[in-house]
Amino acid sequence: MGYGGAQGNPTRPRRLVVVGSGIAGLYAALLAADAEGGAAAEVVLLSKGQLEHSNTFYAQGGVSAVLEPGEAAPGDSVEAHVADTLAAGAGLNNTEAVRILCTEAARDIAGLRRYGVTFDADAQGDTALGLEAAHSAPRILHAGGDATGARIARGLIAAVLERAVSGRLRLETGAFVTELTTADGRVTGVEYLQNGERKSLPADGVLLATGGAGRVFARTSNPSVATADGLALAWRAGAAVGDLEFFQFHPTTMAMHEVAGGPPPLLVSEAVRGEGAVLLDADGYRFMPDHHPDAELAPRDVVSRSIALHLARTGAPADSPVFLDARGIEASRGPGFLARRFPTINAATGAAGYDWTAEPLPVSPAAHYWMGGVSTDLGGRTSVPGLYAAGEVACTGAQGANRLASNSLLEGLVFGRRAVESFLGAEPSHDSTAPRAASAAGGLTLTHASAALSRDVIGREGSATEPEGVVTSWSEAGVFSREALGRLMTGAAGVLRTGPDLDAAAAQLALWAGSIDSVEASCPREFEDRNLLLAARLLVAAARKRTVSVGAHYRADTDHASAPTHSMQRISS
Ligand code: SIN
């Protein structure tokens, strides 16, 4: 039985609760609030922090899209975008999801523009198109140079606030969702904490748009809100999840003194390499051509892995920086180009004491984007009726084993809209290959080529299905802390992985789960800890199942072609 009009009270509009305020949540909430006629819905947008607290806000590079002829780069095509997405994803993508992503991109760029978002123009006044790694043509739209995510978020937030004031949408900030309520196998609403008070909100549909989980790792480009909340909520409600072994590390985040749990390190956009920056080691050697014919413009997983393998081969500590040299860009494009094209990076590097027009920047890979997530069909439906997911928290299969640069904001847009359309009962119609049926059998169901895990891969209460742990420095970690979790996950499930390391990590995670899950959480921080730990356990379980290297999942022990000659080294602190 639904809460609202369609299945419950026929005089009341159906209620959609959207959880999360990144691009997928904001855009979906707006579309649902603006739906007219019979499709009109009551929309409630819940955000655990302020609306600006999202991964979207930090996105620099942009949104990839092949626009209409005339606006697209000469010779570029949707087919080329599809091919690039599949190649970066190591072919493990859901091809139908990729086709939709690339075909419907122009439609949702137009949707963003309707909400007041403007993109940068070139000297002729045409939409400026950037090139990023593994794209065969310039097709990245950007705003404010390298402030694309912030510009998009601000535009959408302004539109959301306008609708909140006029009563078309209800907005709750500081609202931490602790549980999805269910009845008869259907999601019926949410419970949340706000100002220390427990509240509940019935709904006909709940759309999870909670973003990613970078805080599972020690170094991440993600802000502190990226704690796997949506994945954990969905898993506990019985939803299928998939592709969890695939976590992308961005190769170039500034390596500077960092405070554990503090702000993320500065991301130096892929677009900087798109403009011609190269990577050097501490001896000034340009190592990427040794690893891939496209060198610095190879897919992101390749570049991050090549950095790790190069450091291991040269015997340098695993957490040593390499150096991003953008001096050639300034030399070839003229003085002031870097500051104009990348104002955010220019200001931040300057504030950190670097003049990147004159010296290379120290950079290191950092956890950036989870390709895996809550399995959905092409209409954003999860395996649990009434529950939808879109954006990074979801796994449509569009990103495969490694996401193509600037396809993430795009996925949030396209599949956020499609989830709303599903909820409102408009196209697309239900996809019969959705994970729903198989999930009823209790399995961890996958919509595409991911390793299948059964649902009992970890117990809900932290049962120890994991093997006896191999003794490592992590088991000296003692009690659970976010820092200890980050160290363990970076060492065992980061860019380079081995079977024994993953086994040891699984054992340590089960021990931690046994202790912290037995105590009831009472504040957002404690709920987040449990969510992070659950996400880590699911990721490691998926990674243990996949014994060969593909995409962002690299098994250094079984991949002899490019295994490091030195034994793997762990992050030291
Ligand atoms: C970047 O600007 O390098 C990040 C954009 C993305 O994650 O696609």
Coordinates of C-alpha atoms and ligand atoms in Angstrom, one line a residue:
M1 CA 0.0 0.0 0.0
G2 CA 1.4 3.4 -1.0
Y3 CA 1.3 6.4 1.2
G4 CA -0.3 8.8 -1.2
G5 CA -2.9 9.2 -3.9
A6 CA -2.2 6.5 -6.4
Q7 CA -2.5 3.6 -4.0
G8 CA -3.6 5.2 -0.8
N9 CA -5.7 8.4 -0.3
P10 CA -6.8 9.3 -3.9
T11 CA -7.1 13.0 -3.1
R12 CA -3.5 13.3 -2.0
P13 CA -0.5 13.6 -4.4
R14 CA 2.0 10.8 -4.2
R15 CA 5.0 11.7 -2.1
L16 CA 8.6 11.3 -3.4
V17 CA 11.4 11.6 -0.8
V18 CA 14.7 12.5 -2.4
V19 CA 17.8 11.8 -0.2
G20 CA 20.9 13.8 -1.1
S21 CA 21.7 17.2 -2.6
G22 CA 24.3 16.5 -5.3
I23 CA 23.4 16.9 -9.0
A24 CA 21.2 13.8 -9.1
G25 CA 19.2 14.7 -6.0
L26 CA 18.8 18.4 -6.9
Y27 CA 17.9 17.8 -10.5
A28 CA 15.5 15.0 -9.7
A29 CA 13.7 16.9 -7.0
L30 CA 13.3 19.9 -9.3
L31 CA 11.9 17.8 -12.1
A32 CA 9.5 16.0 -9.8
A33 CA 8.4 19.3 -8.2
D34 CA 7.8 20.8 -11.6
A35 CA 5.8 17.9 -13.0
E36 CA 2.4 19.0 -13.9
G37 CA -1.2 17.6 -14.2
G38 CA -1.8 14.1 -13.1
A39 CA 1.8 13.4 -12.6
A40 CA 2.2 16.1 -9.9
A41 CA 4.0 14.8 -6.8
E42 CA 4.7 16.1 -3.3
V43 CA 8.5 16.3 -3.1
V44 CA 10.6 16.3 0.0
L45 CA 14.3 16.8 -0.4
L46 CA 16.4 15.6 2.6
S47 CA 20.1 16.6 2.9
K48 CA 22.2 15.5 5.8
G49 CA 24.3 18.7 5.7
Q50 CA 23.8 22.0 3.9
L51 CA 22.8 21.7 0.3
E52 CA 26.3 22.6 -0.9
H53 CA 27.8 19.7 0.9
S54 CA 28.2 17.2 -2.0
N55 CA 30.7 15.7 -4.3
T56 CA 29.1 17.6 -7.1
F57 CA 30.2 20.9 -5.6
Y58 CA 33.8 19.8 -5.9
A59 CA 33.7 18.6 -9.5
Q60 CA 36.1 20.6 -11.6
G61 CA 36.4 19.0 -15.1
G62 CA 32.9 19.2 -16.3
V63 CA 30.1 17.3 -17.9
S64 CA 30.7 15.3 -21.0
A65 CA 28.1 15.6 -23.7
V66 CA 27.9 15.4 -27.5
L67 CA 25.6 18.3 -28.2
E68 CA 23.5 18.9 -31.3
P69 CA 25.3 19.3 -34.6
G70 CA 26.8 22.7 -34.8
E71 CA 27.5 22.8 -31.0
A72 CA 29.5 19.5 -31.0
A73 CA 33.1 19.4 -32.0
P74 CA 33.6 18.7 -35.7
G75 CA 33.6 14.9 -36.3
D76 CA 32.4 14.1 -32.8
S77 CA 29.3 11.8 -32.4
V78 CA 27.3 10.1 -29.8
E79 CA 28.7 6.8 -31.2
A80 CA 32.2 8.0 -30.4
H81 CA 31.2 9.0 -26.9
V82 CA 29.6 5.5 -26.4
A83 CA 32.8 3.8 -27.7
D84 CA 35.1 5.9 -25.4
T85 CA 32.8 5.1 -22.4
L86 CA 33.0 1.4 -23.2
A87 CA 36.8 1.4 -23.8
A88 CA 37.4 3.2 -20.5
G89 CA 35.0 0.9 -18.7
A90 CA 37.0 -2.2 -19.9
G91 CA 33.9 -3.4 -21.7
L92 CA 32.2 -4.4 -18.5
N93 CA 29.6 -1.7 -19.0
N94 CA 25.9 -2.2 -19.5
T95 CA 25.8 -1.2 -23.1
E96 CA 22.2 -0.1 -23.0
A97 CA 22.9 2.1 -20.1
V98 CA 25.9 3.6 -21.9
R99 CA 23.8 4.2 -25.0
I100 CA 21.1 6.0 -23.0
L101 CA 23.8 8.0 -21.1
C102 CA 25.4 9.3 -24.3
T103 CA 22.2 9.7 -26.4
E104 CA 20.2 11.6 -23.7
A105 CA 23.1 13.8 -22.6
A106 CA 22.1 16.8 -24.8
R107 CA 18.5 16.6 -23.5
D108 CA 19.7 17.0 -19.9
I109 CA 22.2 19.7 -20.6
A110 CA 19.2 21.6 -22.0
G111 CA 17.4 20.7 -18.8
L112 CA 20.3 22.3 -16.7
R113 CA 20.2 25.4 -18.9
R114 CA 16.5 25.7 -18.3
Y115 CA 17.3 25.8 -14.5
G116 CA 19.7 28.7 -15.2
V117 CA 23.1 26.9 -15.5
T118 CA 25.3 28.5 -18.1
F119 CA 28.5 26.9 -19.5
D120 CA 31.7 28.6 -20.6
A121 CA 31.9 30.0 -24.2
D122 CA 34.9 30.2 -26.4
A123 CA 36.2 33.4 -28.1
Q124 CA 33.6 33.0 -30.8
G125 CA 30.8 32.7 -28.3
D126 CA 30.2 29.0 -29.0
T127 CA 30.1 26.5 -26.1
A128 CA 33.7 25.8 -25.1
L129 CA 34.5 22.1 -25.3
G130 CA 37.4 20.7 -23.3
L131 CA 39.4 17.5 -23.9
E132 CA 40.0 15.0 -21.1
A133 CA 41.8 11.7 -20.8
A134 CA 40.4 8.8 -22.9
H135 CA 37.9 11.0 -24.8
S136 CA 38.5 10.9 -28.6
A137 CA 37.2 14.4 -29.1
P138 CA 36.7 17.6 -27.0
R139 CA 33.3 17.3 -25.5
I140 CA 33.6 18.4 -21.9
L141 CA 31.3 21.4 -21.0
H142 CA 32.7 23.5 -18.2
A143 CA 31.5 26.4 -16.1
G144 CA 33.7 29.0 -14.4
G145 CA 36.7 27.3 -15.9
D146 CA 37.3 24.5 -13.3
A147 CA 34.4 25.4 -11.0
T148 CA 31.8 23.4 -13.0
G149 CA 30.3 21.4 -10.1
A150 CA 30.0 24.5 -7.9
R151 CA 28.3 26.5 -10.7
I152 CA 25.9 23.7 -11.5
A153 CA 25.1 23.1 -7.8
R154 CA 24.6 26.8 -7.1
G155 CA 22.2 27.1 -10.1
L156 CA 20.2 24.1 -9.1
I157 CA 20.2 25.1 -5.4
A158 CA 18.8 28.5 -6.3
A159 CA 16.0 26.8 -8.2
V160 CA 15.3 24.4 -5.3
L161 CA 15.2 27.3 -2.8
E162 CA 12.8 29.2 -5.0
R163 CA 10.4 26.2 -5.1
A164 CA 10.8 25.7 -1.3
V165 CA 9.8 29.3 -0.7
S166 CA 6.8 29.0 -3.0
G167 CA 5.7 25.7 -1.4
R168 CA 6.3 23.4 -4.4
L169 CA 8.9 21.4 -2.6
R170 CA 9.7 20.7 1.0
L171 CA 13.3 21.0 2.1
E172 CA 14.9 19.5 5.2
T173 CA 18.6 20.1 5.8
G174 CA 20.6 18.6 8.7
A175 CA 18.3 15.5 8.2
F176 CA 20.3 12.3 8.4
V177 CA 18.4 9.3 7.2
T178 CA 19.0 6.4 9.5
E179 CA 16.7 3.8 8.0
L180 CA 14.4 3.0 5.1
T181 CA 11.0 1.7 6.4
T182 CA 9.5 -1.2 4.6
A183 CA 6.2 -3.1 4.6
D184 CA 5.4 -6.2 2.5
G185 CA 8.8 -6.0 0.8
R186 CA 8.2 -2.4 -0.3
V187 CA 9.9 0.8 0.8
T188 CA 7.4 3.0 2.6
G189 CA 9.4 5.9 3.8
V190 CA 12.4 7.0 5.8
E191 CA 13.4 7.6 9.4
Y192 CA 15.8 10.4 10.0
L193 CA 17.6 12.3 12.7
Q194 CA 17.3 16.1 12.8
N195 CA 18.7 18.2 15.6
G196 CA 18.9 15.1 17.8
E197 CA 15.3 14.3 17.2
R198 CA 14.1 11.0 15.6
K199 CA 11.5 11.7 12.8
S200 CA 9.8 9.6 10.2
L201 CA 8.4 10.4 6.9
P202 CA 6.1 8.1 4.9
A203 CA 6.5 8.0 1.2
D204 CA 5.4 6.3 -2.0
G205 CA 8.9 6.4 -3.3
V206 CA 12.3 7.1 -2.0
L207 CA 15.1 8.2 -4.4
L208 CA 18.6 7.7 -3.0
A209 CA 21.0 10.3 -4.4
T210 CA 23.5 10.2 -1.6
G211 CA 26.7 10.1 -3.7
G212 CA 29.8 8.2 -3.0
A213 CA 32.0 6.7 -0.3
G214 CA 35.5 8.1 -0.7
R215 CA 35.9 8.3 3.0
V216 CA 36.3 4.6 3.2
F217 CA 39.9 5.3 2.1
A218 CA 42.7 7.3 3.7
R219 CA 43.1 9.8 0.9
T220 CA 40.1 10.9 -1.1
S221 CA 39.0 13.8 -3.3
N222 CA 35.6 13.4 -1.7
P223 CA 34.3 15.8 1.0
S224 CA 33.5 14.5 4.5
V225 CA 29.8 13.7 3.6
A226 CA 30.9 10.8 1.3
T227 CA 30.3 8.0 3.8
A228 CA 28.3 5.4 1.8
D229 CA 25.1 6.2 3.5
G230 CA 22.8 5.4 0.6
L231 CA 24.5 2.1 -0.2
A232 CA 24.2 1.0 3.4
L233 CA 20.6 2.0 3.7
A234 CA 19.7 0.1 0.5
W235 CA 21.7 -3.0 1.5
R236 CA 20.0 -3.1 4.9
A237 CA 16.6 -2.8 3.1
G238 CA 17.5 -5.8 1.0
A239 CA 18.4 -4.2 -2.2
A240 CA 20.8 -5.7 -4.7
V241 CA 24.2 -4.1 -5.2
G242 CA 26.8 -4.5 -7.9
D243 CA 30.3 -3.8 -9.2
L244 CA 31.6 -2.9 -5.8
E245 CA 35.1 -4.0 -6.5
F246 CA 35.5 -1.1 -8.9
F247 CA 36.6 2.0 -7.1
Q248 CA 38.3 4.7 -9.1
F249 CA 41.4 6.6 -7.9
H250 CA 42.0 10.0 -9.4
P251 CA 45.7 10.2 -10.3
T252 CA 46.3 13.8 -9.6
T253 CA 45.4 15.2 -6.2
M254 CA 47.8 17.6 -4.6
A255 CA 50.2 15.9 -2.2
M256 CA 50.5 18.2 0.7
H257 CA 50.3 17.9 4.5
E258 CA 46.8 16.6 5.2
V259 CA 44.7 16.4 8.4
A260 CA 43.1 13.0 8.8
G261 CA 39.3 13.4 8.4
G262 CA 39.8 17.0 7.2
P263 CA 39.1 18.7 3.9
P264 CA 40.0 16.7 0.8
P265 CA 43.3 17.4 -1.0
L266 CA 43.0 19.7 -4.0
L267 CA 42.0 17.8 -7.1
V268 CA 44.1 18.9 -10.1
S269 CA 41.6 18.3 -12.9
E270 CA 42.0 15.7 -15.7
A271 CA 41.4 18.7 -18.0
V272 CA 44.9 19.9 -17.1
R273 CA 46.4 16.8 -18.7
G274 CA 43.9 17.3 -21.4
E275 CA 45.6 20.6 -22.1
G276 CA 49.0 18.9 -22.2
A277 CA 50.4 18.6 -18.7
V278 CA 52.7 15.5 -18.2
L279 CA 53.7 13.4 -15.2
L280 CA 57.3 13.2 -13.9
D281 CA 58.9 11.1 -11.2
A282 CA 61.2 12.6 -8.6
D283 CA 64.1 12.4 -11.0
G284 CA 62.2 14.3 -13.6
Y285 CA 61.6 11.2 -15.7
R286 CA 58.3 11.1 -17.7
F287 CA 57.2 7.6 -17.1
M288 CA 53.7 7.4 -18.5
P289 CA 54.8 6.6 -22.1
D290 CA 56.4 3.4 -20.7
H291 CA 52.9 2.2 -19.5
H292 CA 50.4 3.2 -22.2
P293 CA 50.4 4.5 -25.7
D294 CA 48.2 7.4 -24.7
A295 CA 50.6 8.3 -21.8
E296 CA 48.9 10.9 -19.5
L297 CA 45.7 10.7 -21.6
A298 CA 45.2 7.0 -20.8
P299 CA 42.1 6.1 -18.8
R300 CA 42.2 7.2 -15.2
D301 CA 42.6 3.7 -13.8
V302 CA 45.6 3.1 -16.0
V303 CA 47.3 6.4 -14.9
S304 CA 46.7 5.8 -11.2
R305 CA 48.0 2.2 -11.4
S306 CA 51.0 3.3 -13.5
I307 CA 52.0 5.8 -10.8
A308 CA 51.8 3.0 -8.2
L309 CA 53.7 0.5 -10.3
H310 CA 56.3 3.0 -11.3
L311 CA 56.9 3.9 -7.6
A312 CA 57.1 0.2 -6.7
R313 CA 59.5 -0.6 -9.6
T314 CA 61.8 2.3 -8.6
G315 CA 61.7 1.3 -4.9
A316 CA 60.1 4.6 -3.8
P317 CA 57.7 4.5 -0.9
A318 CA 54.1 3.9 -2.1
D319 CA 52.9 7.2 -0.8
S320 CA 55.6 9.2 -2.5
P321 CA 54.3 12.0 -4.8
V322 CA 55.0 12.2 -8.5
F323 CA 54.9 15.6 -10.3
L324 CA 52.4 17.1 -12.6
D325 CA 54.2 19.5 -15.0
A326 CA 51.9 22.1 -16.5
R327 CA 54.7 24.5 -17.5
G328 CA 54.5 23.5 -21.2
I329 CA 50.9 24.6 -21.3
E330 CA 51.7 28.1 -20.1
A331 CA 54.6 28.2 -22.5
S332 CA 52.6 27.2 -25.5
R333 CA 49.3 29.0 -24.8
G334 CA 50.7 32.2 -23.5
P335 CA 51.2 33.8 -20.1
G336 CA 48.0 33.8 -17.9
F337 CA 46.4 30.8 -19.7
L338 CA 46.5 28.5 -16.7
A339 CA 45.0 31.2 -14.4
R340 CA 42.2 31.9 -16.9
R341 CA 41.3 28.3 -17.7
F342 CA 41.8 26.9 -14.2
P343 CA 41.1 29.7 -11.8
T344 CA 40.3 27.4 -8.8
I345 CA 43.4 25.3 -9.2
N346 CA 45.5 28.4 -9.8
A347 CA 44.3 30.1 -6.7
A348 CA 44.6 27.0 -4.5
T349 CA 48.1 26.1 -5.7
G350 CA 49.1 29.6 -5.2
A351 CA 47.7 29.7 -1.7
A352 CA 49.7 26.5 -1.0
G353 CA 52.9 28.3 -2.1
Y354 CA 53.3 26.8 -5.6
D355 CA 53.6 28.7 -8.9
W356 CA 52.5 26.0 -11.3
T357 CA 53.5 28.1 -14.3
A358 CA 57.1 27.7 -13.2
E359 CA 57.3 24.5 -11.2
P360 CA 55.7 21.0 -11.3
L361 CA 53.1 20.2 -8.6
P362 CA 53.5 17.2 -6.3
V363 CA 50.5 14.9 -6.8
S364 CA 49.2 11.4 -5.7
P365 CA 46.3 9.3 -6.5
A366 CA 43.2 9.5 -4.2
A367 CA 40.0 7.6 -4.0
H368 CA 37.5 9.4 -6.2
Y369 CA 34.5 7.6 -7.6
W370 CA 32.7 4.3 -6.9
M371 CA 31.6 2.7 -10.2
G372 CA 29.6 0.1 -8.1
G373 CA 26.6 0.8 -6.0
V374 CA 22.9 0.0 -5.6
S375 CA 21.9 -2.0 -8.7
T376 CA 19.2 -0.3 -10.8
D377 CA 17.4 -0.8 -14.0
L378 CA 17.5 1.8 -16.7
G379 CA 14.7 3.7 -15.0
G380 CA 16.5 4.0 -11.6
R381 CA 14.5 1.3 -9.9
T382 CA 16.3 -0.9 -7.4
S383 CA 15.4 -4.4 -6.6
V384 CA 13.2 -3.2 -3.8
P385 CA 9.8 -1.8 -4.9
G386 CA 9.5 1.9 -4.0
L387 CA 13.2 2.4 -3.8
Y388 CA 15.1 4.3 -6.6
A389 CA 18.7 5.3 -6.8
A390 CA 20.6 7.7 -9.1
G391 CA 24.0 9.2 -9.4
E392 CA 27.2 7.8 -7.8
V393 CA 25.2 5.7 -5.2
A394 CA 23.6 3.8 -8.0
C395 CA 25.0 1.2 -10.3
T396 CA 23.4 1.3 -13.7
G397 CA 26.4 -0.3 -15.3
A398 CA 27.0 2.7 -17.4
Q399 CA 30.5 3.2 -16.0
G400 CA 31.7 -0.3 -16.3
A401 CA 34.9 -1.2 -14.5
N402 CA 36.3 2.3 -14.7
R403 CA 34.4 5.6 -15.3
L404 CA 35.3 7.8 -18.2
A405 CA 36.2 11.4 -17.1
S406 CA 33.3 13.8 -16.7
N407 CA 30.7 11.0 -17.2
S408 CA 29.6 11.2 -13.5
L409 CA 27.7 14.5 -13.4
L410 CA 26.1 13.3 -16.7
E411 CA 25.0 10.0 -15.1
G412 CA 23.4 11.9 -12.2
L413 CA 21.4 14.0 -14.6
V414 CA 20.3 11.4 -17.1
F415 CA 19.4 8.7 -14.6
G416 CA 18.1 11.1 -12.0
R417 CA 15.6 12.3 -14.5
R418 CA 14.8 8.7 -15.6
A419 CA 14.2 7.7 -11.9
V420 CA 11.7 10.6 -11.6
E421 CA 10.0 9.5 -14.8
S422 CA 9.7 6.0 -13.4
F423 CA 8.2 7.3 -10.1
L424 CA 5.8 9.5 -11.9
G425 CA 4.7 6.6 -14.1
A426 CA 5.9 8.1 -17.3
E427 CA 8.5 6.6 -19.7
P428 CA 10.7 4.7 -19.4
S429 CA 8.5 1.7 -18.7
H430 CA 9.7 -0.9 -16.3
D431 CA 12.7 -2.8 -17.5
S432 CA 11.9 -6.5 -17.2
T433 CA 15.7 -7.2 -16.7
A434 CA 15.7 -5.2 -13.6
P435 CA 17.3 -6.8 -10.6
R436 CA 14.0 -7.2 -8.8
A437 CA 13.0 -10.7 -9.6
A438 CA 16.4 -12.3 -8.9
S439 CA 16.8 -10.4 -5.7
A440 CA 13.7 -12.0 -4.4
A441 CA 15.7 -15.2 -4.4
G442 CA 18.0 -13.6 -1.8
G443 CA 21.0 -13.2 -4.0
L444 CA 23.2 -10.2 -4.6
T445 CA 21.9 -9.6 -8.1
L446 CA 23.8 -7.9 -10.8
T447 CA 22.5 -6.3 -13.9
H448 CA 25.6 -6.9 -15.9
A449 CA 29.1 -8.5 -15.9
S450 CA 30.0 -8.1 -12.3
A451 CA 31.1 -11.0 -10.0
A452 CA 28.1 -12.4 -8.3
L453 CA 28.1 -12.6 -4.6
S454 CA 25.4 -14.1 -2.4
R455 CA 23.7 -11.9 0.1
D456 CA 25.2 -13.8 3.0
V457 CA 28.7 -12.7 1.9
I458 CA 28.6 -10.7 5.1
G459 CA 26.1 -11.2 7.9
R460 CA 23.8 -8.4 8.8
E461 CA 25.1 -8.5 12.3
G462 CA 28.7 -8.9 11.3
S463 CA 29.0 -12.7 11.1
A464 CA 32.5 -13.9 10.5
T465 CA 32.2 -15.6 7.1
E466 CA 35.7 -14.2 6.3
P467 CA 38.7 -16.5 6.7
E468 CA 41.2 -16.3 9.5
G469 CA 43.2 -13.2 9.0
V470 CA 46.8 -13.1 7.8
V471 CA 48.7 -11.2 10.4
T472 CA 49.6 -7.8 9.0
S473 CA 50.3 -4.4 10.4
W474 CA 46.6 -3.6 10.1
S475 CA 45.6 -6.1 12.7
E476 CA 47.6 -4.1 15.1
A477 CA 45.1 -1.3 14.3
G478 CA 43.2 -2.4 17.4
V479 CA 39.9 -0.7 17.8
F480 CA 37.9 0.7 14.9
S481 CA 38.6 4.3 13.9
R482 CA 38.0 6.0 10.6
E483 CA 41.8 6.5 10.3
A484 CA 42.5 2.8 10.9
L485 CA 39.7 1.9 8.4
G486 CA 41.2 4.3 5.8
R487 CA 44.7 2.9 6.3
L488 CA 43.5 -0.7 6.0
M489 CA 41.4 0.0 2.9
T490 CA 44.1 2.0 1.1
G491 CA 46.7 -0.7 1.9
A492 CA 44.6 -3.7 1.0
A493 CA 41.9 -2.5 -1.4
G494 CA 43.4 0.5 -3.0
V495 CA 45.1 0.9 -6.4
L496 CA 47.1 -2.4 -6.1
R497 CA 45.5 -5.4 -4.4
T498 CA 46.6 -9.0 -3.6
G499 CA 44.5 -12.0 -2.5
P500 CA 46.3 -12.3 0.9
D501 CA 45.9 -8.6 1.6
L502 CA 42.2 -8.7 0.8
D503 CA 41.7 -11.8 3.0
A504 CA 43.4 -10.1 5.9
A505 CA 41.4 -7.0 5.4
A506 CA 38.1 -9.0 5.4
A507 CA 39.1 -10.6 8.7
Q508 CA 39.9 -7.3 10.3
L509 CA 36.8 -5.6 9.0
A510 CA 34.7 -8.5 10.4
L511 CA 36.3 -8.0 13.8
W512 CA 35.5 -4.3 13.8
A513 CA 32.0 -5.0 12.7
G514 CA 31.5 -7.4 15.5
S515 CA 32.4 -4.8 18.0
I516 CA 30.8 -1.6 16.6
D517 CA 27.6 -3.1 15.2
S518 CA 26.7 -4.5 18.6
V519 CA 26.3 -1.0 19.9
E520 CA 23.3 1.0 18.7
A521 CA 24.2 4.2 16.9
S522 CA 22.8 7.4 18.3
C523 CA 24.2 10.3 16.3
P524 CA 25.0 10.9 12.6
R525 CA 28.7 10.3 13.1
E526 CA 28.1 6.9 14.6
F527 CA 25.7 6.0 11.8
E528 CA 28.3 7.1 9.3
D529 CA 30.9 4.9 10.9
R530 CA 28.6 1.8 10.5
N531 CA 27.9 2.8 6.9
L532 CA 31.6 3.1 6.1
L533 CA 32.4 -0.2 7.7
L534 CA 29.6 -2.0 5.9
A535 CA 30.6 -0.4 2.5
A536 CA 34.2 -1.5 3.2
R537 CA 33.1 -5.1 3.9
L538 CA 31.0 -5.3 0.8
L539 CA 33.8 -3.8 -1.4
V540 CA 36.4 -6.2 0.0
A541 CA 34.0 -9.2 -0.4
A542 CA 33.5 -8.2 -4.1
A543 CA 37.2 -7.7 -4.6
R544 CA 38.0 -11.1 -3.2
K545 CA 35.7 -12.8 -5.7
R546 CA 37.4 -11.2 -8.7
T547 CA 40.8 -12.8 -9.0
V548 CA 41.9 -11.3 -12.3
S549 CA 42.6 -7.7 -13.0
V550 CA 40.2 -5.6 -14.9
G551 CA 39.5 -1.8 -14.9
A552 CA 40.0 -0.2 -11.6
H553 CA 40.4 -3.6 -9.9
Y554 CA 44.0 -4.6 -10.2
R555 CA 45.4 -7.8 -8.6
A556 CA 49.1 -7.4 -8.4
D557 CA 49.5 -11.1 -7.3
T558 CA 47.8 -12.6 -10.4
D559 CA 48.7 -9.9 -13.0
H560 CA 52.2 -11.0 -13.9
A561 CA 52.4 -8.9 -17.0
S562 CA 52.9 -5.7 -15.1
A563 CA 53.4 -6.8 -11.5
P564 CA 55.8 -4.7 -9.5
T565 CA 59.3 -6.1 -9.2
H566 CA 59.5 -4.9 -5.6
S567 CA 57.1 -6.2 -3.1
M568 CA 54.1 -3.9 -2.5
Q569 CA 54.6 -1.3 0.1
R570 CA 52.0 0.1 2.3
I571 CA 51.1 3.6 3.1
S572 CA 53.3 4.3 6.1
S573 CA 51.3 6.4 8.4
Ligands
SIN1 C1 38.4 16.0 -12.9 O1 38.2 17.2 -13.2 O2 39.5 15.5 -13.2 C2 37.4 15.2 -12.3 C3 36.2 15.1 -13.1 C4 35.7 13.7 -13.1 O3 35.8 13.0 -12.0 O4 35.2 13.2 -14.1

